[in-house]
PDB file of C-alpha atoms in Angstrom:
ATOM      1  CA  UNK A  15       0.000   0.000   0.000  1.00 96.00           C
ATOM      2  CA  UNK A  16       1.034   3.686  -0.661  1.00 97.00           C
ATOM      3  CA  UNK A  17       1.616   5.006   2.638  1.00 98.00           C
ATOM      4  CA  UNK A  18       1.447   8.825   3.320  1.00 98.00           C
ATOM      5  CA  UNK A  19       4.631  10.616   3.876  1.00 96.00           C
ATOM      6  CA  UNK A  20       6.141  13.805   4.601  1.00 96.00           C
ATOM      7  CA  UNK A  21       5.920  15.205   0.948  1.00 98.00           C
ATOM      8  CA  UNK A  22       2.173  14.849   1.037  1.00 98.00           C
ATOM      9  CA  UNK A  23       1.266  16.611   4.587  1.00 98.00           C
ATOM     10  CA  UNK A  24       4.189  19.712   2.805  1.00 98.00           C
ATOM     11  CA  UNK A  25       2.679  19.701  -0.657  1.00 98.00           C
ATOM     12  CA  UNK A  26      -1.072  20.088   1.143  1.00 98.00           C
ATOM     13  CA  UNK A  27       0.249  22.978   3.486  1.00 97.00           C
ATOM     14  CA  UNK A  28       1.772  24.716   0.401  1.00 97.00           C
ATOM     15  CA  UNK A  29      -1.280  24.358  -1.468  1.00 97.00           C
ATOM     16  CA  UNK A  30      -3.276  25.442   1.586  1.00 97.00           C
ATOM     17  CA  UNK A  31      -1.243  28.466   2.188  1.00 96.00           C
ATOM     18  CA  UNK A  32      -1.188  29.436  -1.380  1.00 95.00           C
ATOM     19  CA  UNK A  33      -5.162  29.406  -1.160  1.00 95.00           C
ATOM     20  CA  UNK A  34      -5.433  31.556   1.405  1.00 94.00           C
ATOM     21  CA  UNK A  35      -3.078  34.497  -0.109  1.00 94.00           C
ATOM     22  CA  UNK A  36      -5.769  33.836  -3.563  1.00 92.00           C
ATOM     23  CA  UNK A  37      -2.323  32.574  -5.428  1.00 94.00           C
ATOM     24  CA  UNK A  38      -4.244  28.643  -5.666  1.00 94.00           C
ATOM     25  CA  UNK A  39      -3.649  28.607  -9.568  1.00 93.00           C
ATOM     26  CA  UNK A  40      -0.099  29.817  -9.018  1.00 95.00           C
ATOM     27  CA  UNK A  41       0.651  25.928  -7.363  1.00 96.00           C
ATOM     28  CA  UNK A  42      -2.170  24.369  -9.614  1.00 97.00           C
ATOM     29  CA  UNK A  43      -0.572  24.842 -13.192  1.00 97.00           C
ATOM     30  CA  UNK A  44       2.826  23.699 -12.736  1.00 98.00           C
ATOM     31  CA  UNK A  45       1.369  20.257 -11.075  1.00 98.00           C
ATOM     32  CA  UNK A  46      -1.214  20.456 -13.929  1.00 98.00           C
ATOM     33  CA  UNK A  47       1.470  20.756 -16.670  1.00 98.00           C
ATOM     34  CA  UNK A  48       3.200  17.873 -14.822  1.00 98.00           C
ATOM     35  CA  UNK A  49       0.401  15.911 -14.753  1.00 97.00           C
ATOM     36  CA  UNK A  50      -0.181  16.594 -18.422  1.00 97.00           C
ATOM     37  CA  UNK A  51       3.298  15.787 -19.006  1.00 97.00           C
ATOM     38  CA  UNK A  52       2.850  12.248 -17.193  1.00 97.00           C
ATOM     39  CA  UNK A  53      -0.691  11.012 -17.435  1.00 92.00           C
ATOM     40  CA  UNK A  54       0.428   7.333 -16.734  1.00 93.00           C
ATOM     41  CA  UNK A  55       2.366   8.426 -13.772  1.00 97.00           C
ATOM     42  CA  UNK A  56      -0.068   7.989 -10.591  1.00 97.00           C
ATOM     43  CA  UNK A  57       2.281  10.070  -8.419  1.00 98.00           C
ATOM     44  CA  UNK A  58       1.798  13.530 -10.747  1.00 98.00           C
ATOM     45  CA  UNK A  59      -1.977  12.618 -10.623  1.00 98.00           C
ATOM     46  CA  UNK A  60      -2.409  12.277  -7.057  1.00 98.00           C
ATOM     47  CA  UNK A  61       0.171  15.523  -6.395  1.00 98.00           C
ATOM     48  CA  UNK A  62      -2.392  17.518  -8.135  1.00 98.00           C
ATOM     49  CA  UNK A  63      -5.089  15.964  -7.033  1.00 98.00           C
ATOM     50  CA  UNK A  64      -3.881  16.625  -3.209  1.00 98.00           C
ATOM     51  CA  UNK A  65      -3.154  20.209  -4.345  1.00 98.00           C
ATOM     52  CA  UNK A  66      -7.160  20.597  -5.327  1.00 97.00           C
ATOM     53  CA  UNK A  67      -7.941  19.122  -2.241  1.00 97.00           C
ATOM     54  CA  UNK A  68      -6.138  21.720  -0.312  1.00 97.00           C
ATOM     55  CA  UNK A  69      -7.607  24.325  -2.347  1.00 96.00           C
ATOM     56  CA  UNK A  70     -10.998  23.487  -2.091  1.00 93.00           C
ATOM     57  CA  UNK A  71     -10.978  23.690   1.665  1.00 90.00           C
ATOM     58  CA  UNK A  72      -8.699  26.958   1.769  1.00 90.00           C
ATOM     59  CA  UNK A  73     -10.494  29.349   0.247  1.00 82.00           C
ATOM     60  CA  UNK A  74     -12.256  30.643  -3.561  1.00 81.00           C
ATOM     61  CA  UNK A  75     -15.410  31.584  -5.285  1.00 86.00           C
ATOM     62  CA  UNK A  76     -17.866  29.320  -5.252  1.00 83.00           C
ATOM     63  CA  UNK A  77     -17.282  28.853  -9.041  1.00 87.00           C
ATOM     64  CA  UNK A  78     -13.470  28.245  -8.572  1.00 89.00           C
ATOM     65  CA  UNK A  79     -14.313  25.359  -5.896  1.00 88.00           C
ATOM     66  CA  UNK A  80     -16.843  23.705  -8.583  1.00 86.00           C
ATOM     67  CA  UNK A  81     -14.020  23.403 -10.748  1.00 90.00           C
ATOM     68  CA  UNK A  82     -11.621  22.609  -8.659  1.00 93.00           C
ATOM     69  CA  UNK A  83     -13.884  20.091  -7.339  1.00 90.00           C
ATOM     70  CA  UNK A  84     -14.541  18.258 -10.532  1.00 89.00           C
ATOM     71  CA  UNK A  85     -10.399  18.527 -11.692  1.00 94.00           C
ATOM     72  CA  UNK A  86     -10.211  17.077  -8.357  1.00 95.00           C
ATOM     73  CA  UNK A  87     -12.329  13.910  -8.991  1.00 92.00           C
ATOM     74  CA  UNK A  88     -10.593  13.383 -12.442  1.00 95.00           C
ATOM     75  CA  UNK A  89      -7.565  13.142 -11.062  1.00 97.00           C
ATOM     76  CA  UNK A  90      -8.178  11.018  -7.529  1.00 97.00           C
ATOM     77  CA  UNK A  91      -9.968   8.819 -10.803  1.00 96.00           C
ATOM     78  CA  UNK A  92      -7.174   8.386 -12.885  1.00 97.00           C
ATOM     79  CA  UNK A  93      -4.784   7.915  -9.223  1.00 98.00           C
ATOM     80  CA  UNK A  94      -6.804   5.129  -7.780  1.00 98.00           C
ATOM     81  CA  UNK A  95      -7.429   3.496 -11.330  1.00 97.00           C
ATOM     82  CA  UNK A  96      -3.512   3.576 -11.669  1.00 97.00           C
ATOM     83  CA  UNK A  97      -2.097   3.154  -7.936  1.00 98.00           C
ATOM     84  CA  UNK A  98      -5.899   1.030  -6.250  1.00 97.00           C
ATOM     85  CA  UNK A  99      -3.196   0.698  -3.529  1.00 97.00           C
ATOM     86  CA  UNK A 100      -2.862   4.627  -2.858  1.00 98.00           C
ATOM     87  CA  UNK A 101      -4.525   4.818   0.614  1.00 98.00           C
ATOM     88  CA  UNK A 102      -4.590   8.886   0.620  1.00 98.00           C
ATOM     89  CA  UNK A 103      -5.895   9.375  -3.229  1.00 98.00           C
ATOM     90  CA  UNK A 104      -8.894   6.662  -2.357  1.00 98.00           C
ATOM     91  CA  UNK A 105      -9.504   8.448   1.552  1.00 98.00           C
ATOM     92  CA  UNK A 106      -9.331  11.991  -0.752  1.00 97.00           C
ATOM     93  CA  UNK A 107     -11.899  10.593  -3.219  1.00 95.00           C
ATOM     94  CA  UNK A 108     -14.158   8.868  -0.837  1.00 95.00           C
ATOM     95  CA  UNK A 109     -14.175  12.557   1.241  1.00 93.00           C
ATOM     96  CA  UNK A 110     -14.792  14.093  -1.546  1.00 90.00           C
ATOM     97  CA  UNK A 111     -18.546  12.348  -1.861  1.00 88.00           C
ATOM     98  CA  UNK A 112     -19.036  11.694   1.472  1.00 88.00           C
ATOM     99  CA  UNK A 113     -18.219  14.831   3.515  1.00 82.00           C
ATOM    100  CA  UNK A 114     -18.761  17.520   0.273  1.00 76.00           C
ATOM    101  CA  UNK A 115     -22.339  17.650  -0.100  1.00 57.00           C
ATOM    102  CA  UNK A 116     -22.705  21.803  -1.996  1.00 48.00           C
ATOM    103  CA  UNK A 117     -24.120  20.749  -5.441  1.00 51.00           C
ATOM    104  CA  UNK A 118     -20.046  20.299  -6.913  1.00 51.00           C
ATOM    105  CA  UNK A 119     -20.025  18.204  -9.724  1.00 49.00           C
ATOM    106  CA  UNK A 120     -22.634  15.277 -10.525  1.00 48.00           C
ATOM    107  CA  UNK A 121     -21.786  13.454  -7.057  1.00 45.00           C
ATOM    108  CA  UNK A 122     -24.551  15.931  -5.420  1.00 49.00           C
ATOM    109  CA  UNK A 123     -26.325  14.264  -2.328  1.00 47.00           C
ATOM    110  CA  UNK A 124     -25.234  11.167  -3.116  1.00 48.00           C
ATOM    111  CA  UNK A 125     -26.939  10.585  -6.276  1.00 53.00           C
ATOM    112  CA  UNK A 126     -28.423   6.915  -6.483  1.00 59.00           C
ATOM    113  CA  UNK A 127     -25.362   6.277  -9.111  1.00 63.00           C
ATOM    114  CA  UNK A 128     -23.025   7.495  -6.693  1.00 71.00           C
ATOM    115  CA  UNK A 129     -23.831   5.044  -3.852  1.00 77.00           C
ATOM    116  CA  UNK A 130     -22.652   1.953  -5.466  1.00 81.00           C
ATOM    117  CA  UNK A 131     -19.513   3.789  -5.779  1.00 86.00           C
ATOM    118  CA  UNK A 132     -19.016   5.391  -2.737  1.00 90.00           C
ATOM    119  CA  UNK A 133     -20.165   2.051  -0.871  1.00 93.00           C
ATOM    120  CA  UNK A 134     -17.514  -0.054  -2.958  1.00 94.00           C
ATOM    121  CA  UNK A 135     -14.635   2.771  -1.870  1.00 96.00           C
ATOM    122  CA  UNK A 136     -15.044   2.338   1.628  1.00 97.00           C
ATOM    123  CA  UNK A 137     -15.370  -1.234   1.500  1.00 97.00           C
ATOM    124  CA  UNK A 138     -11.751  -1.242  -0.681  1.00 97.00           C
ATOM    125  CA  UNK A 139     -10.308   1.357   1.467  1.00 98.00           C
ATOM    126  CA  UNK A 140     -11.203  -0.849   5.064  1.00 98.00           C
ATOM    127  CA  UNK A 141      -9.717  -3.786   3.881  1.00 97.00           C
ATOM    128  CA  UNK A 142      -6.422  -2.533   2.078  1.00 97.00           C
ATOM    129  CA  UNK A 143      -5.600  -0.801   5.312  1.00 96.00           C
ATOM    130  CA  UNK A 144      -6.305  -4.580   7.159  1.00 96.00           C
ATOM    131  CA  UNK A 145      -3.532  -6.085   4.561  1.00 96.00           C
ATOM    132  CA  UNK A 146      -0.612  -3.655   6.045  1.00 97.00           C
ATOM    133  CA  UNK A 147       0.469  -3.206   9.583  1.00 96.00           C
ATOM    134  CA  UNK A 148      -1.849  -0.362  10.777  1.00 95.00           C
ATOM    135  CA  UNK A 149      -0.886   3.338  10.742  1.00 95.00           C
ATOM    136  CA  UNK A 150      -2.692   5.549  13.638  1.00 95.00           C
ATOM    137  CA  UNK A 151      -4.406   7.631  10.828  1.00 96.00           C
ATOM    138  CA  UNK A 152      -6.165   4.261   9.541  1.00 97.00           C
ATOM    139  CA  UNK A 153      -8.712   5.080  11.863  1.00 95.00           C
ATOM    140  CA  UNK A 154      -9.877   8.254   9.887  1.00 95.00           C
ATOM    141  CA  UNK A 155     -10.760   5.751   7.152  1.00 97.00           C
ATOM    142  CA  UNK A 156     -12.632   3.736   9.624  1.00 97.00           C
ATOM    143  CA  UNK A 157     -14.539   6.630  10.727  1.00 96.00           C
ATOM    144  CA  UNK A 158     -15.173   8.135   7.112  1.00 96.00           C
ATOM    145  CA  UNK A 159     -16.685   4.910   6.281  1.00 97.00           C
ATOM    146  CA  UNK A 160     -18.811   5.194   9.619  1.00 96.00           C
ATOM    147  CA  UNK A 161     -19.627   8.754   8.679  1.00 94.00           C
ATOM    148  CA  UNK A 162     -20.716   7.215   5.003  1.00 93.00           C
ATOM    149  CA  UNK A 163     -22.827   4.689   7.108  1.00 94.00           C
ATOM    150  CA  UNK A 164     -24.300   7.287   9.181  1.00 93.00           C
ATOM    151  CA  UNK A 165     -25.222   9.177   6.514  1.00 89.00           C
ATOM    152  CA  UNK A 166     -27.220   6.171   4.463  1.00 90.00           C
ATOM    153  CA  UNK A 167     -29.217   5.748   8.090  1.00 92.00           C
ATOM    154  CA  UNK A 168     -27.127   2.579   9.107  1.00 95.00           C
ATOM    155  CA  UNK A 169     -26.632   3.717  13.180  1.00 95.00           C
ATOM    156  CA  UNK A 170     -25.462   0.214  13.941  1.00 96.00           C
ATOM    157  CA  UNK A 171     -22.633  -0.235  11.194  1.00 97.00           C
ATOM    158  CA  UNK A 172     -21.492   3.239  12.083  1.00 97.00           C
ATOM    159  CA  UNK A 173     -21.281   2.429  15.620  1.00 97.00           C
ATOM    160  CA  UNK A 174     -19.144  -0.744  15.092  1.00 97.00           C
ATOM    161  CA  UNK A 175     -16.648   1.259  12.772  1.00 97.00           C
ATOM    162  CA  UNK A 176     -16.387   4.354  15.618  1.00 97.00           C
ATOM    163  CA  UNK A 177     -15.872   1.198  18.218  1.00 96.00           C
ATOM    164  CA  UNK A 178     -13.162  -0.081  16.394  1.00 95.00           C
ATOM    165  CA  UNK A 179     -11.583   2.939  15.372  1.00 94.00           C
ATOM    166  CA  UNK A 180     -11.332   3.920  18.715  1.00 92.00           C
ATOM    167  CA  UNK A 181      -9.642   0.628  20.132  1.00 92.00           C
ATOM    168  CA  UNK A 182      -6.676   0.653  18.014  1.00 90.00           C
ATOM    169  CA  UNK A 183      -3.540   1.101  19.192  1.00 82.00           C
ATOM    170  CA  UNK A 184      -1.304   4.232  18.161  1.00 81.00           C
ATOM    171  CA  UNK A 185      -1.105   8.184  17.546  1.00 83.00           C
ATOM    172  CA  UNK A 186      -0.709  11.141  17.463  1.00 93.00           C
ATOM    173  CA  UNK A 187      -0.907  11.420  13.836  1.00 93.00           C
ATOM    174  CA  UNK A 188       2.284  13.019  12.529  1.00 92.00           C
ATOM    175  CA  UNK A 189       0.546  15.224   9.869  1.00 93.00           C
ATOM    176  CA  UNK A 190      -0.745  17.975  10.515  1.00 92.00           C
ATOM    177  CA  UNK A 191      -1.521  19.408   7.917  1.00 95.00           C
ATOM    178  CA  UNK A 192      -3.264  16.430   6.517  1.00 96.00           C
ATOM    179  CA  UNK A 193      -4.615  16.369   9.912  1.00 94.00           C
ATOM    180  CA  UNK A 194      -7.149  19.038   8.866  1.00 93.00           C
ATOM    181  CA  UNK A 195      -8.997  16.592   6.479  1.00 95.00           C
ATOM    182  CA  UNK A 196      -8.649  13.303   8.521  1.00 95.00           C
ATOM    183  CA  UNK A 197     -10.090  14.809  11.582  1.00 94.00           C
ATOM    184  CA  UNK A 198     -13.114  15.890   9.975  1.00 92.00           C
ATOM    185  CA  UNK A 199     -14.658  12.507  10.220  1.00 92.00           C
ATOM    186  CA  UNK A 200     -14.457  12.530  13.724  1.00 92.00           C
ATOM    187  CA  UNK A 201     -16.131  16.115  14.105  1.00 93.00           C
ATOM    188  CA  UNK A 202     -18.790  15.412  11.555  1.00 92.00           C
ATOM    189  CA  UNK A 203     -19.993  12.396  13.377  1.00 93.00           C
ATOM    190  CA  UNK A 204     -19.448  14.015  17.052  1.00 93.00           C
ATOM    191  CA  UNK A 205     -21.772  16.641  15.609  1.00 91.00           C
ATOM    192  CA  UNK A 206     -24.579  14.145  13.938  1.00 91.00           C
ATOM    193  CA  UNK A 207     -27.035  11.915  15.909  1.00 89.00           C
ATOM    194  CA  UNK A 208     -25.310   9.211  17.307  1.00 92.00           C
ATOM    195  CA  UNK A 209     -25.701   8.320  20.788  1.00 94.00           C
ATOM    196  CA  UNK A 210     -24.075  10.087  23.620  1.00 92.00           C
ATOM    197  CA  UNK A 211     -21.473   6.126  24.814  1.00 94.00           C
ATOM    198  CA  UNK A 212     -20.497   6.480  21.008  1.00 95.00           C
ATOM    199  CA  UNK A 213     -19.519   9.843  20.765  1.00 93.00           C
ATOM    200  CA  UNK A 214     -17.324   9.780  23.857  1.00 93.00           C
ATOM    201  CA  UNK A 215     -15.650   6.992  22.010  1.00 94.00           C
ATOM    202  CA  UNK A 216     -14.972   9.781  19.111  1.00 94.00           C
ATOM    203  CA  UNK A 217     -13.996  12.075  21.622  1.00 92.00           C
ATOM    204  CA  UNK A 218     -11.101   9.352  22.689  1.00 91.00           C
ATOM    205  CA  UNK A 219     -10.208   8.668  18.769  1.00 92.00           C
ATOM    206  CA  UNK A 220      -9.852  12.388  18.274  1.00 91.00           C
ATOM    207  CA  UNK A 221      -7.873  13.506  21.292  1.00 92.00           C
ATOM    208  CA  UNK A 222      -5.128  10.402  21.144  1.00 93.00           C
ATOM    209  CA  UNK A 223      -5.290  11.053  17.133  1.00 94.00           C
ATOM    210  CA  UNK A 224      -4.944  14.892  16.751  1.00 93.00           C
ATOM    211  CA  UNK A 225      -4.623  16.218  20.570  1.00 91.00           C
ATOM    212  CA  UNK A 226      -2.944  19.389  18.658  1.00 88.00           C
ATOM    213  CA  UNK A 227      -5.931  20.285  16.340  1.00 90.00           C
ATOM    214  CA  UNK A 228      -7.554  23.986  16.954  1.00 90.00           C
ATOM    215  CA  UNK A 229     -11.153  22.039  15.716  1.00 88.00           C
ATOM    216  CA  UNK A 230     -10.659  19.116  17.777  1.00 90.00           C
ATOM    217  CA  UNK A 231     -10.069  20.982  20.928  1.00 88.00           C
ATOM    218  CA  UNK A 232     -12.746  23.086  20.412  1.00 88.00           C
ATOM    219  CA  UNK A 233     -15.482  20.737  19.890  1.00 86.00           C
ATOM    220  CA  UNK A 234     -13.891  18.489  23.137  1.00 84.00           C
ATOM    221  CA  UNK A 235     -14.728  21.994  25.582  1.00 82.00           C
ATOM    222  CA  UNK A 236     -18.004  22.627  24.036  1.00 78.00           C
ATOM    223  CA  UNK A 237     -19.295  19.141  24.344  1.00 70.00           C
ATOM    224  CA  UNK A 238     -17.850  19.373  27.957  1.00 61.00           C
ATOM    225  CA  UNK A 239     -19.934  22.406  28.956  1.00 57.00           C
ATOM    226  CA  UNK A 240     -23.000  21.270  27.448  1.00 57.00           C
ATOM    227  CA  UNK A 241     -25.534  20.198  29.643  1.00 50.00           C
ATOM    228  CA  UNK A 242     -25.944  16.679  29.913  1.00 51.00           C
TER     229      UNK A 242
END
């Protein structure tokens, strides 16, 4: 399996950072001329892809991030098709329909096409990570797949995935950058209707995965001072 590394969580902050100073196309064309350049090359796929990740979430017009959006999902396409071994091109794709739900692209609300799709992702995504010995940010992909779950009105299969995500062994995560999209699992499903014993088993995945995020420690106070 293609394991994330340090290039990844760099190329996503510089692609992040660019974003927010409104220079995103500035990092975008040289990866897209590269990409160009090397269309059988999963690597210079998935670099841009990443890139339009980053972008997406840092900043734009609502018409840039419907582009970018769609470039994005050609390219996490052509990565997984190339590399189905990538574990951060098929988490990226997977997010992509699962947690981006604003009318981007033809994978709006989970269009009935979609779900065989998305469903067949998450199953390929859980048990590639189960071939390899497991890396603390595996759990993300066990909780995007609960979120998925969740989200199709399957409680009980989410509930599973958040218990076994949260009795794994290991973290912090190292990225952190990266950090910013494989937390969100954890904060979407905190957030949703799941009942009170499971979330305070995603409030022990978060804090041993990402005890550094801003959005992590955040949501840990406010669930603390709500009332019971």
């Amino acid at each position: 399996m293609r394991l994330i590394d340090g290039g990844d969580d760099r190329l996503f902050h510089t692609a992040t950072v660019a974003a927010r100073l409104g220079r995103a196309e500035k990092i975008l064309e040289p990866l897209l001329a590269d990409y160009d350049d090397n269309w059988d090359d999963p690597e210079a796929g998935f670099r841009y892809g990443l890139a339009l990740v980053a972008v997406i979430q840092a900043g734009g017009t609502d018409q840039q991030k419907r582009d970018w959006y769609t470039r994005s999902m050609e390219a996490l396409d052509d990565v997984v098709e190339g590399d189905p071994e990538h574990w951060l091109a098929r988490y990226c794709r997977i997010r992509n329909r699962v947690l981006i739900r604003t009318g981007y692209g033809r994978y709006q609300e989970y269009l009935n096409d979609e779900l065989g799709k998305v469903a067949d992702d998450v199953q390929q995504l859980l048990h590639r990570q189960e071939q390899v010995p497991w890396q603390p940010y595996f759990a993300a992909g066990l909780l995007l797949a609960a979120q998925f779950h969740a989200g199709q009105g399957d409680q009980a299969r989410a509930a599973d995935l958040v218990a076994g995500a949260a009795s794994r062994d290991g973290g912090p995560v190292p990225w952190r950058s990266l950090g910013t999209i494989m937390s969100e699992p954890m904060l979407v499903l905190y957030h949703g209707s799941l009942p009170p014993p499971v979330k305070s088993q995603i409030v022990a995945a978060m804090l041993r995965l990402f005890p550094g995020s801003p959005a992590v420690r955040s949501t840990v106070r406010a669930g603390a001072q709500r009332p019971p």
